[in-house]
Structure formats: structure tokens, C-alpha cells
C-alpha positions as a Markdown table, in Angstrom:
| # | Residue | x | y | z |
|---|---|---|---|---|
| 1 | Met | -26.6 | 8.7 | -13.6 |
| 2 | Pro | -29.9 | 7.0 | -12.8 |
| 3 | Met | -33.1 | 8.6 | -11.8 |
| 4 | Ser | -33.4 | 9.1 | -8.1 |
| 5 | Arg | -35.0 | 6.0 | -6.6 |
| 6 | Arg | -37.2 | 8.2 | -4.4 |
| 7 | Ser | -38.3 | 10.2 | -7.4 |
| 8 | Ala | -39.0 | 7.0 | -9.4 |
| 9 | Leu | -41.0 | 5.1 | -6.8 |
| 10 | Cys | -44.3 | 6.8 | -7.2 |
| 11 | Leu | -44.0 | 6.6 | -11.0 |
| 12 | Ile | -43.3 | 2.9 | -10.7 |
| 13 | Ala | -46.2 | 2.3 | -8.3 |
| 14 | Gly | -48.5 | 4.2 | -10.5 |
| 15 | Gly | -47.3 | 2.2 | -13.5 |
| 16 | Ala | -47.9 | -1.0 | -11.7 |
| 17 | Cys | -51.5 | -0.1 | -11.1 |
| 18 | Ala | -51.9 | 0.9 | -14.7 |
| 19 | Gly | -50.1 | -2.2 | -15.9 |
| 20 | Thr | -53.0 | -4.4 | -14.7 |
| 21 | Leu | -55.1 | -3.3 | -17.6 |
| 22 | Pro | -55.3 | -5.9 | -20.4 |
| 23 | Gly | -54.8 | -5.8 | -24.2 |
| 24 | Cys | -51.3 | -4.2 | -24.8 |
| 25 | Ala | -48.4 | -6.1 | -26.3 |
| 26 | Ala | -45.0 | -5.8 | -24.7 |
| 27 | Pro | -41.9 | -4.7 | -26.8 |
| 28 | Ala | -40.4 | -7.6 | -28.7 |
| 29 | Arg | -37.2 | -9.4 | -27.6 |
| 30 | Ile | -35.0 | -12.2 | -28.7 |
| 31 | Ala | -35.3 | -15.5 | -26.9 |
| 32 | Ala | -33.9 | -15.6 | -23.4 |
| 33 | Val | -31.1 | -17.9 | -22.1 |
| 34 | Pro | -32.6 | -21.1 | -20.5 |
| 35 | Ala | -32.1 | -21.2 | -16.8 |
| 36 | Ser | -30.0 | -24.4 | -16.9 |
| 37 | Arg | -27.5 | -22.8 | -19.3 |
| 38 | Thr | -27.0 | -19.4 | -17.7 |
| 39 | Thr | -23.2 | -19.7 | -17.4 |
| 40 | Glu | -22.8 | -20.9 | -20.9 |
| 41 | Ala | -23.9 | -17.8 | -22.7 |
| 42 | Thr | -21.1 | -15.4 | -23.8 |
| 43 | Val | -21.1 | -11.8 | -24.8 |
| 44 | Ile | -17.8 | -11.3 | -26.6 |
| 45 | Gly | -16.3 | -14.8 | -26.1 |
| 46 | Val | -14.0 | -13.9 | -23.2 |
| 47 | Ala | -14.0 | -16.7 | -20.6 |
| 48 | Asn | -13.7 | -14.2 | -17.6 |
| 49 | Glu | -15.9 | -11.4 | -19.0 |
| 50 | Arg | -18.4 | -11.8 | -16.1 |
| 51 | Phe | -19.2 | -13.9 | -13.1 |
| 52 | Phe | -22.3 | -15.4 | -11.5 |
| 53 | Pro | -21.6 | -15.4 | -7.8 |
| 54 | Ala | -24.9 | -17.1 | -6.9 |
| 55 | Leu | -23.8 | -20.1 | -8.9 |
| 56 | Gly | -20.3 | -20.4 | -7.4 |
| 57 | Val | -17.3 | -18.2 | -6.7 |
| 58 | Ala | -14.5 | -20.4 | -8.1 |
| 59 | Pro | -14.2 | -18.3 | -11.4 |
| 60 | Leu | -14.1 | -15.1 | -9.4 |
| 61 | Glu | -11.5 | -16.6 | -7.0 |
| 62 | Ala | -9.4 | -17.5 | -10.1 |
| 63 | Glu | -9.7 | -13.9 | -11.4 |
| 64 | Phe | -8.5 | -12.5 | -8.1 |
| 65 | Ala | -5.6 | -15.0 | -8.0 |
| 66 | Ala | -4.6 | -14.1 | -11.6 |
| 67 | Ala | -4.7 | -10.4 | -10.7 |
| 68 | Ala | -2.4 | -11.0 | -7.7 |
| 69 | Thr | 0.0 | -12.9 | -10.0 |
| 70 | Arg | 0.2 | -9.9 | -12.3 |
| 71 | Gln | 0.8 | -7.6 | -9.4 |
| 72 | Met | 3.5 | -9.8 | -8.0 |
| 73 | Lys | 5.3 | -9.8 | -11.4 |
| 74 | Gly | 5.0 | -6.0 | -11.6 |
| 75 | Glu | 6.3 | -5.4 | -8.1 |
| 76 | Gly | 9.0 | -8.1 | -8.4 |
| 77 | Val | 7.9 | -10.1 | -5.3 |
| 78 | Gly | 7.5 | -13.8 | -4.9 |
| 79 | Ala | 4.4 | -14.1 | -2.5 |
| 80 | Val | 1.1 | -12.3 | -2.2 |
| 81 | Asp | 1.8 | -11.2 | 1.4 |
| 82 | Gln | 4.9 | -9.3 | 0.1 |
| 83 | Leu | 2.7 | -7.0 | -2.1 |
| 84 | Ala | 2.0 | -3.4 | -1.1 |
| 85 | Pro | -1.1 | -3.1 | 1.0 |
| 86 | Trp | -4.3 | -3.8 | -1.0 |
| 87 | Gln | -6.7 | -0.9 | -1.4 |
| 88 | Met | -10.3 | -1.6 | -2.2 |
| 89 | Leu | -13.2 | 0.8 | -3.0 |
| 90 | Ala | -16.9 | 0.2 | -3.2 |
| 91 | Val | -19.2 | 2.9 | -4.5 |
| 92 | Ser | -22.9 | 2.5 | -3.9 |
| 93 | Gly | -26.0 | 3.5 | -5.7 |
| 94 | Gly | -27.9 | 6.6 | -4.9 |
| 95 | Gly | -29.1 | 8.5 | -8.0 |
| 96 | Glu | -28.2 | 12.2 | -7.9 |
| 97 | Asn | -26.6 | 11.6 | -4.5 |
| 98 | Gly | -23.7 | 10.2 | -6.5 |
| 99 | Ala | -22.5 | 13.8 | -6.4 |
| 100 | Phe | -21.4 | 13.0 | -2.8 |
| 101 | Gly | -19.0 | 10.3 | -3.9 |
| 102 | Ala | -17.7 | 12.3 | -6.8 |
| 103 | Gly | -17.0 | 15.3 | -4.5 |
| 104 | Leu | -15.4 | 13.1 | -1.9 |
| 105 | Leu | -13.0 | 11.5 | -4.4 |
| 106 | Cys | -12.1 | 14.8 | -6.0 |
| 107 | Gly | -11.5 | 16.4 | -2.6 |
| 108 | Trp | -9.5 | 13.4 | -1.5 |
| 109 | Ser | -7.2 | 14.0 | -4.5 |
| 110 | Ala | -6.8 | 17.6 | -3.5 |
| 111 | Glu | -6.0 | 16.6 | 0.1 |
| 112 | Gly | -3.2 | 14.4 | -1.3 |
| 113 | Ser | -3.6 | 11.0 | 0.4 |
| 114 | Arg | -6.0 | 9.3 | -2.0 |
| 115 | Pro | -4.6 | 5.8 | -2.8 |
| 116 | Ser | -4.5 | 4.0 | -6.1 |
| 117 | Phe | -7.2 | 1.4 | -5.7 |
| 118 | Asp | -6.4 | -2.3 | -6.5 |
| 119 | Leu | -10.1 | -3.1 | -6.6 |
| 120 | Val | -13.0 | -0.8 | -7.5 |
| 121 | Thr | -16.6 | -2.0 | -7.5 |
| 122 | Gly | -19.8 | 0.0 | -8.4 |
| 123 | Ile | -23.5 | -0.4 | -8.6 |
| 124 | Ser | -26.1 | 2.0 | -10.1 |
| 125 | Thr | -24.7 | 5.6 | -9.9 |
| 126 | Gly | -21.7 | 4.0 | -8.3 |
| 127 | Ala | -21.1 | 2.1 | -11.6 |
| 128 | Leu | -20.8 | 5.5 | -13.3 |
| 129 | Thr | -18.4 | 6.7 | -10.8 |
| 130 | Ala | -16.3 | 3.6 | -10.6 |
| 131 | Pro | -14.3 | 3.9 | -13.9 |
| 132 | Phe | -13.1 | 7.4 | -13.0 |
| 133 | Ala | -12.2 | 6.3 | -9.5 |
| 134 | Phe | -10.4 | 3.3 | -10.9 |
| 135 | Leu | -8.3 | 5.4 | -13.2 |
| 136 | Gly | -7.3 | 7.8 | -10.5 |
| 137 | Ser | -7.0 | 11.5 | -9.8 |
| 138 | Thr | -6.1 | 12.3 | -13.5 |
| 139 | His | -9.8 | 11.7 | -14.3 |
| 140 | Asp | -11.2 | 14.0 | -11.5 |
| 141 | Gly | -12.1 | 16.7 | -14.0 |
| 142 | Gln | -14.3 | 14.3 | -16.0 |
| 143 | Leu | -15.9 | 12.9 | -12.8 |
| 144 | Arg | -16.6 | 16.4 | -11.5 |
| 145 | Ser | -18.3 | 17.3 | -14.8 |
| 146 | Val | -20.5 | 14.3 | -14.8 |
| 147 | Tyr | -22.1 | 15.2 | -11.5 |
| 148 | Thr | -22.0 | 19.0 | -11.6 |
| 149 | Asp | -22.7 | 19.9 | -15.2 |
| 150 | Ile | -25.6 | 17.4 | -15.5 |
| 151 | Thr | -29.2 | 18.4 | -16.2 |
| 152 | Pro | -32.3 | 16.2 | -16.2 |
| 153 | Glu | -32.5 | 16.4 | -20.0 |
| 154 | Arg | -29.1 | 14.7 | -20.2 |
| 155 | Val | -30.4 | 11.7 | -18.2 |
| 156 | Leu | -33.9 | 10.9 | -19.3 |
| 157 | Arg | -36.9 | 11.6 | -21.6 |
| 158 | Lys | -40.3 | 11.2 | -20.0 |
| 159 | Arg | -42.7 | 8.9 | -21.9 |
| 160 | Gly | -45.9 | 9.5 | -20.0 |
| 161 | Leu | -48.1 | 7.1 | -17.9 |
| 162 | Leu | -49.3 | 5.2 | -21.0 |
| 163 | Ala | -45.7 | 3.8 | -21.3 |
| 164 | Ala | -46.6 | 1.6 | -18.4 |
| 165 | Leu | -49.0 | -0.2 | -20.7 |
| 166 | Leu | -47.3 | 0.2 | -24.1 |
| 167 | Asp | -43.6 | 0.2 | -23.4 |
| 168 | Asp | -41.0 | -1.2 | -21.0 |
| 169 | Ala | -40.5 | 1.8 | -18.7 |
| 170 | Leu | -41.9 | 5.2 | -17.8 |
| 171 | Ala | -38.8 | 7.1 | -19.0 |
| 172 | Asp | -36.3 | 6.7 | -21.8 |
| 173 | Asn | -32.6 | 6.7 | -20.7 |
| 174 | Ala | -31.2 | 7.2 | -24.2 |
| 175 | Pro | -29.7 | 10.6 | -23.1 |
| 176 | Leu | -27.9 | 8.8 | -20.3 |
| 177 | Phe | -26.5 | 6.3 | -22.7 |
| 178 | Ala | -25.2 | 9.2 | -24.9 |
| 179 | Leu | -23.5 | 10.7 | -21.9 |
| 180 | Ile | -21.9 | 7.3 | -21.0 |
| 181 | Thr | -20.7 | 7.0 | -24.6 |
| 182 | Gln | -19.1 | 10.4 | -24.4 |
| 183 | Tyr | -16.8 | 9.3 | -21.6 |
| 184 | Val | -16.4 | 5.6 | -22.2 |
| 185 | Asp | -14.3 | 6.1 | -25.4 |
| 186 | Asp | -11.3 | 4.3 | -26.8 |
| 187 | Val | -8.9 | 6.3 | -24.6 |
| 188 | Met | -10.7 | 5.3 | -21.4 |
| 189 | Met | -10.9 | 1.7 | -22.6 |
| 190 | Ala | -7.2 | 1.6 | -23.3 |
| 191 | Ala | -6.4 | 3.1 | -19.9 |
| 192 | Ile | -8.6 | 0.5 | -18.1 |
| 193 | Ala | -6.9 | -2.3 | -20.1 |
| 194 | Arg | -3.5 | -1.1 | -19.0 |
| 195 | Glu | -4.5 | -1.1 | -15.3 |
| 196 | Tyr | -6.0 | -4.5 | -15.7 |
| 197 | Ala | -2.7 | -5.8 | -17.1 |
| 198 | Ala | -1.0 | -4.5 | -14.0 |
| 199 | Gly | -3.3 | -6.6 | -11.8 |
| 200 | Arg | -6.0 | -4.1 | -10.8 |
| 201 | Leu | -9.7 | -5.0 | -11.0 |
| 202 | Leu | -12.8 | -3.0 | -11.9 |
| 203 | Leu | -16.1 | -4.8 | -11.3 |
| 204 | Ile | -19.6 | -3.6 | -12.0 |
| 205 | Ala | -22.8 | -5.4 | -10.9 |
| 206 | Thr | -26.1 | -5.7 | -12.8 |
| 207 | Thr | -29.2 | -7.9 | -12.2 |
| 208 | Asp | -30.2 | -10.5 | -14.8 |
| 209 | Leu | -34.0 | -10.4 | -14.5 |
| 210 | Asp | -34.4 | -13.6 | -16.6 |
| 211 | Ser | -32.4 | -15.7 | -14.2 |
| 212 | Gln | -33.0 | -13.5 | -11.1 |
| 213 | Gln | -29.3 | -13.4 | -10.4 |
| 214 | Pro | -26.6 | -10.8 | -9.8 |
| 215 | Val | -24.0 | -10.6 | -12.5 |
| 216 | Ile | -20.5 | -9.2 | -11.8 |
| 217 | Trp | -18.9 | -7.8 | -15.0 |
| 218 | Asn | -15.1 | -7.8 | -15.3 |
| 219 | Ile | -14.6 | -4.5 | -17.0 |
| 220 | Gly | -10.8 | -4.7 | -17.2 |
| 221 | Ala | -10.9 | -8.1 | -19.0 |
| 222 | Ile | -13.5 | -6.8 | -21.4 |
| 223 | Ala | -11.4 | -3.7 | -22.1 |
| 224 | Ala | -8.2 | -5.8 | -22.6 |
| 225 | Ser | -9.9 | -8.2 | -25.0 |
| 226 | Gly | -9.5 | -6.0 | -28.0 |
| 227 | His | -12.9 | -7.1 | -29.2 |
| 228 | Pro | -14.6 | -4.6 | -31.5 |
| 229 | Arg | -17.7 | -4.6 | -29.3 |
| 230 | Ala | -15.8 | -4.2 | -26.1 |
| 231 | Ala | -16.6 | -0.5 | -25.6 |
| 232 | Glu | -20.2 | -1.0 | -26.5 |
| 233 | Val | -20.5 | -3.8 | -24.0 |
| 234 | Val | -19.0 | -1.7 | -21.2 |
| 235 | Arg | -21.3 | 1.2 | -22.0 |
| 236 | Arg | -24.4 | -1.1 | -21.9 |
| 237 | Val | -23.3 | -2.6 | -18.7 |
| 238 | Leu | -23.0 | 0.8 | -17.1 |
| 239 | Leu | -26.4 | 1.7 | -18.4 |
| 240 | Ala | -27.9 | -1.5 | -17.2 |
| 241 | Ser | -26.5 | -1.1 | -13.7 |
| 242 | Ser | -28.2 | 2.3 | -13.6 |
| 243 | Ala | -31.6 | 1.1 | -14.9 |
| 244 | Ile | -34.2 | 1.3 | -12.1 |
| 245 | Pro | -36.8 | -1.3 | -13.2 |
| 246 | Gly | -40.0 | 0.3 | -14.3 |
| 247 | Ala | -38.5 | 3.8 | -14.3 |
| 248 | Phe | -35.9 | 3.1 | -17.0 |
| 249 | Pro | -36.0 | 0.4 | -19.7 |
| 250 | Pro | -34.0 | -2.7 | -19.0 |
| 251 | Thr | -30.8 | -3.1 | -21.0 |
| 252 | Met | -30.9 | -5.9 | -23.4 |
| 253 | Ile | -27.6 | -7.7 | -23.7 |
| 254 | Asp | -27.0 | -9.7 | -26.8 |
| 255 | Val | -25.3 | -13.0 | -26.1 |
| 256 | Thr | -24.4 | -16.2 | -28.0 |
| 257 | Leu | -25.4 | -19.7 | -26.8 |
| 258 | Gly | -24.4 | -22.7 | -28.7 |
| 259 | Gly | -23.9 | -20.6 | -31.8 |
| 260 | Gln | -27.3 | -19.1 | -31.6 |
| 261 | Ala | -28.3 | -15.5 | -30.8 |
| 262 | Arg | -30.0 | -15.0 | -27.4 |
| 263 | Gln | -30.8 | -12.0 | -25.3 |
| 264 | Glu | -30.6 | -11.2 | -21.6 |
| 265 | Met | -32.6 | -8.6 | -19.7 |
| 266 | His | -30.4 | -6.6 | -17.3 |
| 267 | Val | -31.4 | -3.9 | -14.8 |
| 268 | Asp | -30.0 | -2.0 | -11.8 |
| 269 | Gly | -27.6 | -4.0 | -9.7 |
| 270 | Gly | -29.3 | -2.4 | -6.7 |
| 271 | Ala | -32.1 | -5.0 | -7.1 |
| 272 | Phe | -29.7 | -7.3 | -5.2 |
| 273 | Ala | -27.3 | -5.0 | -3.3 |
| 274 | Gln | -26.5 | -1.3 | -3.0 |
| 275 | Ala | -22.7 | -2.0 | -2.6 |
| 276 | Phe | -20.4 | -5.0 | -2.8 |
| 277 | Leu | -16.7 | -5.8 | -2.5 |
| 278 | Tyr | -16.0 | -9.6 | -2.6 |
| 279 | Pro | -17.8 | -12.8 | -1.8 |
| 280 | Thr | -17.0 | -14.2 | 1.6 |
| 281 | Ala | -15.7 | -17.5 | 0.1 |
| 282 | Leu | -12.8 | -15.5 | -1.5 |
| 283 | Thr | -11.2 | -14.9 | 1.9 |
| 284 | Ala | -11.3 | -18.4 | 3.4 |
| 285 | Gln | -7.6 | -18.9 | 3.0 |
| 286 | Arg | -6.9 | -15.5 | 4.5 |
| 287 | Arg | -8.9 | -16.4 | 7.5 |
| 288 | Gln | -7.1 | -19.7 | 7.9 |
| 289 | Arg | -3.7 | -18.0 | 7.8 |
| 290 | Arg | -4.8 | -15.4 | 10.3 |
| 291 | Gln | -6.1 | -18.2 | 12.7 |
| 292 | Ala | -2.7 | -19.8 | 12.4 |
| 293 | Asp | -0.9 | -16.5 | 13.1 |
| 294 | Arg | 0.6 | -16.5 | 9.7 |
| 295 | Lys | 1.3 | -13.3 | 7.7 |
| 296 | Val | -1.4 | -12.0 | 5.4 |
| 297 | Leu | -1.5 | -9.1 | 2.9 |
| 298 | Ala | -2.5 | -5.9 | 4.6 |
| 299 | Ala | -5.7 | -4.5 | 3.1 |
| 300 | Asp | -8.1 | -1.6 | 3.5 |
| 301 | Ala | -11.7 | -1.3 | 2.4 |
| 302 | Tyr | -13.3 | 2.1 | 1.6 |
| 303 | Ile | -17.1 | 2.2 | 1.2 |
| 304 | Ile | -18.8 | 5.3 | -0.2 |
| 305 | Arg | -22.5 | 5.2 | 0.6 |
| 306 | Asn | -24.1 | 7.8 | -1.7 |
| 307 | Gly | -26.9 | 8.4 | 0.8 |
| 308 | Arg | -27.7 | 9.0 | 4.4 |
| 309 | Leu | -27.8 | 6.2 | 6.9 |
| 310 | Asp | -30.1 | 7.7 | 9.5 |
| 311 | Pro | -33.9 | 7.5 | 9.2 |
| 312 | Gln | -35.5 | 10.4 | 7.2 |
| 313 | Trp | -38.9 | 11.3 | 8.7 |
| 314 | Ala | -41.7 | 12.3 | 6.3 |
| 315 | Asp | -45.4 | 13.0 | 6.8 |
| 316 | Ile | -46.9 | 10.4 | 4.5 |
| 317 | Glu | -50.3 | 11.0 | 3.0 |
| 318 | Arg | -52.8 | 8.2 | 3.6 |
| 319 | Arg | -53.1 | 7.2 | -0.1 |
| 320 | Thr | -52.1 | 4.0 | -1.9 |
| 321 | Leu | -49.3 | 5.4 | -4.1 |
| 322 | Gly | -47.8 | 7.4 | -1.2 |
| 323 | Ile | -47.8 | 4.4 | 1.1 |
| 324 | Val | -46.4 | 2.0 | -1.5 |
| 325 | Gly | -43.7 | 4.5 | -2.5 |
| 326 | Arg | -42.7 | 5.1 | 1.1 |
| 327 | Ala | -42.6 | 1.3 | 1.8 |
| 328 | Ile | -40.3 | 0.6 | -1.2 |
| 329 | Asp | -38.1 | 3.6 | -0.3 |
| 330 | Thr | -37.8 | 2.1 | 3.2 |
| 331 | Met | -36.8 | -1.3 | 1.9 |
| 332 | Ile | -34.1 | 0.3 | -0.3 |
| 333 | Thr | -32.8 | 2.4 | 2.6 |
| 334 | Ala | -32.6 | -0.7 | 4.7 |
| 335 | Ser | -30.8 | -2.6 | 2.0 |
| 336 | Gly | -28.2 | 0.1 | 1.8 |
| 337 | Tyr | -27.6 | 0.1 | 5.5 |
| 338 | Asn | -27.5 | -3.7 | 5.6 |
| 339 | Asp | -24.8 | -3.7 | 2.9 |
| 340 | Val | -22.5 | -1.4 | 4.8 |
| 341 | Val | -23.0 | -3.6 | 7.9 |
| 342 | Arg | -22.3 | -6.8 | 5.9 |
| 343 | Ile | -19.1 | -5.4 | 4.5 |
| 344 | Tyr | -18.1 | -4.3 | 8.0 |
| 345 | Asp | -18.7 | -7.8 | 9.4 |
| 346 | Asn | -16.6 | -9.3 | 6.5 |
| 347 | Ala | -13.8 | -6.8 | 7.0 |
| 348 | Leu | -13.7 | -7.4 | 10.7 |
| 349 | Arg | -13.6 | -11.1 | 10.3 |
| 350 | Asp | -10.9 | -10.9 | 7.6 |
| 351 | Gly | -8.7 | -8.4 | 9.4 |
| 352 | Ile | -9.3 | -5.7 | 6.7 |
| 353 | Gly | -9.4 | -2.0 | 7.6 |
| 354 | Tyr | -12.9 | -0.6 | 7.3 |
| 355 | His | -13.5 | 3.0 | 6.2 |
| 356 | Leu | -17.1 | 4.3 | 5.6 |
| 357 | Ala | -18.3 | 7.6 | 4.1 |
| 358 | Phe | -21.9 | 8.7 | 3.9 |
| 359 | Ile | -24.0 | 11.9 | 3.7 |
| 360 | Gly | -24.3 | 13.3 | 7.2 |
| 361 | Arg | -27.2 | 15.1 | 8.9 |
| 362 | Asp | -25.3 | 18.4 | 8.4 |
| 363 | Phe | -26.3 | 18.3 | 4.7 |
| 364 | Asp | -29.9 | 19.3 | 4.9 |
| 365 | Arg | -30.5 | 20.9 | 1.5 |
| 366 | Pro | -33.8 | 19.6 | 0.0 |
| 367 | Leu | -34.0 | 18.1 | -3.5 |
| 368 | Pro | -36.6 | 20.1 | -5.3 |
| 369 | Thr | -36.7 | 18.0 | -8.5 |
| 370 | Pro | -34.7 | 14.9 | -9.8 |
| 371 | Phe | -31.2 | 15.9 | -10.9 |
| 372 | Asp | -31.5 | 19.4 | -9.8 |
| 373 | Pro | -28.2 | 21.0 | -10.7 |
| 374 | Ala | -28.0 | 23.3 | -7.7 |
| 375 | Tyr | -28.6 | 20.4 | -5.3 |
| 376 | Met | -26.0 | 18.3 | -7.0 |
| 377 | Arg | -23.4 | 21.0 | -7.0 |
| 378 | Ala | -24.0 | 21.8 | -3.4 |
| 379 | Leu | -23.7 | 18.1 | -2.4 |
| 380 | Phe | -20.5 | 17.8 | -4.5 |
| 381 | Asp | -19.0 | 20.8 | -2.8 |
| 382 | Tyr | -20.1 | 19.5 | 0.7 |
| 383 | Ala | -18.2 | 16.3 | 0.2 |
| 384 | Tyr | -15.3 | 18.0 | -1.6 |
| 385 | Gln | -14.7 | 20.4 | 1.3 |
| 386 | Lys | -14.9 | 17.6 | 3.9 |
| 387 | Ala | -12.4 | 15.4 | 2.0 |
| 388 | Arg | -10.0 | 18.3 | 1.2 |
| 389 | Arg | -9.7 | 19.0 | 4.9 |
| 390 | Gly | -9.2 | 15.3 | 5.6 |
| 391 | Tyr | -12.4 | 13.2 | 5.7 |
| 392 | Gly | -13.3 | 11.6 | 9.0 |
| 393 | Trp | -14.0 | 8.1 | 7.7 |
| 394 | Ala | -16.2 | 6.0 | 10.1 |
| 395 | Arg | -14.5 | 2.9 | 11.3 |
| 396 | Lys | -17.8 | 1.1 | 11.7 |
| 397 | Pro | -21.4 | 1.8 | 10.6 |
| 398 | Pro | -23.6 | 4.0 | 12.8 |
| 399 | Val | -25.4 | 2.1 | 15.6 |
| 400 | Val | -23.1 | -1.0 | 15.3 |
| 401 | Ala | -21.8 | -1.7 | 18.8 |
């Protein structure tokens, strides 16, 4: 899982100051994709391997329609509104607080009412949770292990402050990539491909720094492609979605453009959003049917916010790095809150059930160091016990009237 954002902020701020010094060459890279040809670059040659929602949602709409067609065939029905109610899950970023979402999902399984999700999306630490959530309760043991057996050494290697000048990040996330590789194996890829064939979708978001755009990766389509690089691509996408800029290196994605090798620089999807479900344009037809009092497919959206939603007071020292770090932290906190409100507004407009989980004020254990095992196990157990007893999902974000 990624370094805690709060833990990384001061490092990034300090690196930014050091980075103003001249005379150091940046790590080399292959030429980037020109801005005008962003959508032409391909990773493994699969037409629907990823989507660029800022440039239009038609390809994503087509993917959702194709998934519905596969579901209708599997369920033996002739219309979308005859399908079983659609269940959607969005898992947010949050660093070591991802233990909350992991505990909630495992406890939900133990309680017995956890649904099989038709759509699962993930960003940052949520990207690491998402494949396990997508594959269901049979993968709870692995999900638990990822968040309760972790140590800082299995996530990062510190590089030192000079890395701000000589390298592309202050820490090396090679240990995290090794951990991702351990779980994203051929068995997991085959399981994801089977679920994709049944009409279920697993989407992970990254940020393309070159083009300043969010990218949504169609993990099921990649897994189902049979391409020899498919598993490696999925691993690198998960790593990229977890790569806090400045704290962790960007993930360089090799692509092909017009027969020539190019390279894209991808980082944490949280640079754009902390959580996502679907673009608003996807539900235009649904809105039209509801306005005409016509039947629509019943649907529920579950949002796991791996963090608190209430302000967290702190006595900030009057020094540059502390002020900068606190300001960035505040912006990230606001982004997370805005995302759950945005999803709520969309769900309300589209007649979709809204269910929100987040870390409550009753969990007040301090985080002594990034990825502290005792903290993460306590947070996992906190969420697990709440879910096992029947989690009280919020039907709207706090403070929303």
C-alpha cells in the first residue's frame, strides 16, 4: 500500500525546497506521447484496455453496455432492467488507513450479507484492495494479510533527502511492487478474466502526468486478453495508482504509438480524485427513463472512504514545512470529502442507493510511524467488528442537509 499521505507531505515539501538547487540531471526516460495523440497510444494492443474520461466517455459507455450484454446472456434475460440489482463499490485512497476498508470487507463477509459487486473501482490504497473485493469473500484471507501482516520494509526503502535532487522520489517503492507481484499472479489474473467474461467490471484510476489526465484502466479486459504482458501491466497499474508524487517514483508505462516505443509517466490516481464510480454522462439514459416513469435497473453504490471525514485539529508549528504540509493535507482531506459528496449527488439524481463507510471519531488510536503494524491491525479489527455486527452505512455524507 502507498505511504501515508500525511507522512509523505513534509518529505515532499522538503524535497521541493531542495529541488530548486541547480546542476543535477533527472533520470532518463523514453520520449513521451504527444498531447494530440494521447488516445492513440496502446499498452498491449487491446482497444478497451483503458479510458480517458476527460476526452470523452463514449468508449467507457460502450464498455458498460458490453458488460450488461454479457450479464443479460448469463442471466438469460432480454433487457437491462430485468437484471438482478446492480451492486457497485468504490474504495478510496488513504495509505495505511486502507486497513479500515479491508477490515470492513472481511467483517461484512463474516456477517453474511456482503454482495457480489458488479463494478469495483479503486484509487491508491483502494486500488490494492479492489482486486480482492472484486473477487469476493474467498480472497478475504489474502486481503487481511496485506493489511495486517505488513511492515514498512515491505512497502518502501528510504533514499534520503539527496534523492530530491538526484532521483525521481524520496523513497523507493520496489518492495511494494514485490508485494503486489506476490498476489497478482496467474491464478488471480485468470479469476479476474472469468468475472469479466460474466459482465463484471474492475476499474483502477491513475494519473498521467504527461497529459495531466486521469486514466481509468480496464483490469478485466487486460486480464482476459491473454497477452503475455497482461499480469505485468496490471501490477504496474496498481503500483502507479499508489505512487504519491515526490514520495514514490512515478511508474513508467511502456506504450506503442505508430509502431514506435514511447513512455508515459503515471502516478497516484488521487491527484485527480480520492474515489470514483462512473462519469455522469453514463447515466443520461437512466435519468431520461426515470423522468418518463419508466422502469430502470435497481442499483446500489457502496463507498468506502479510508479516512475520517471530520476535521482533525493539530497545533501547527509556525515553520514553512509544517505550514506547507498542513495546507496540502487539508486540500487532500477536502478532496476526499468532495468526492463522497459528488458521488452522493450523482446517486441521488440517478435513483441509486447510497451507502457510505468511513473511520469514525470513536477510533482515536494515534499513528506513531507510517505503516505501524499495531495501528493497522487495530484499525482492521475496528472495522471488522463493526461490519460483523452489521455496519451502519451512512445514507448521505456528514453535514449534507
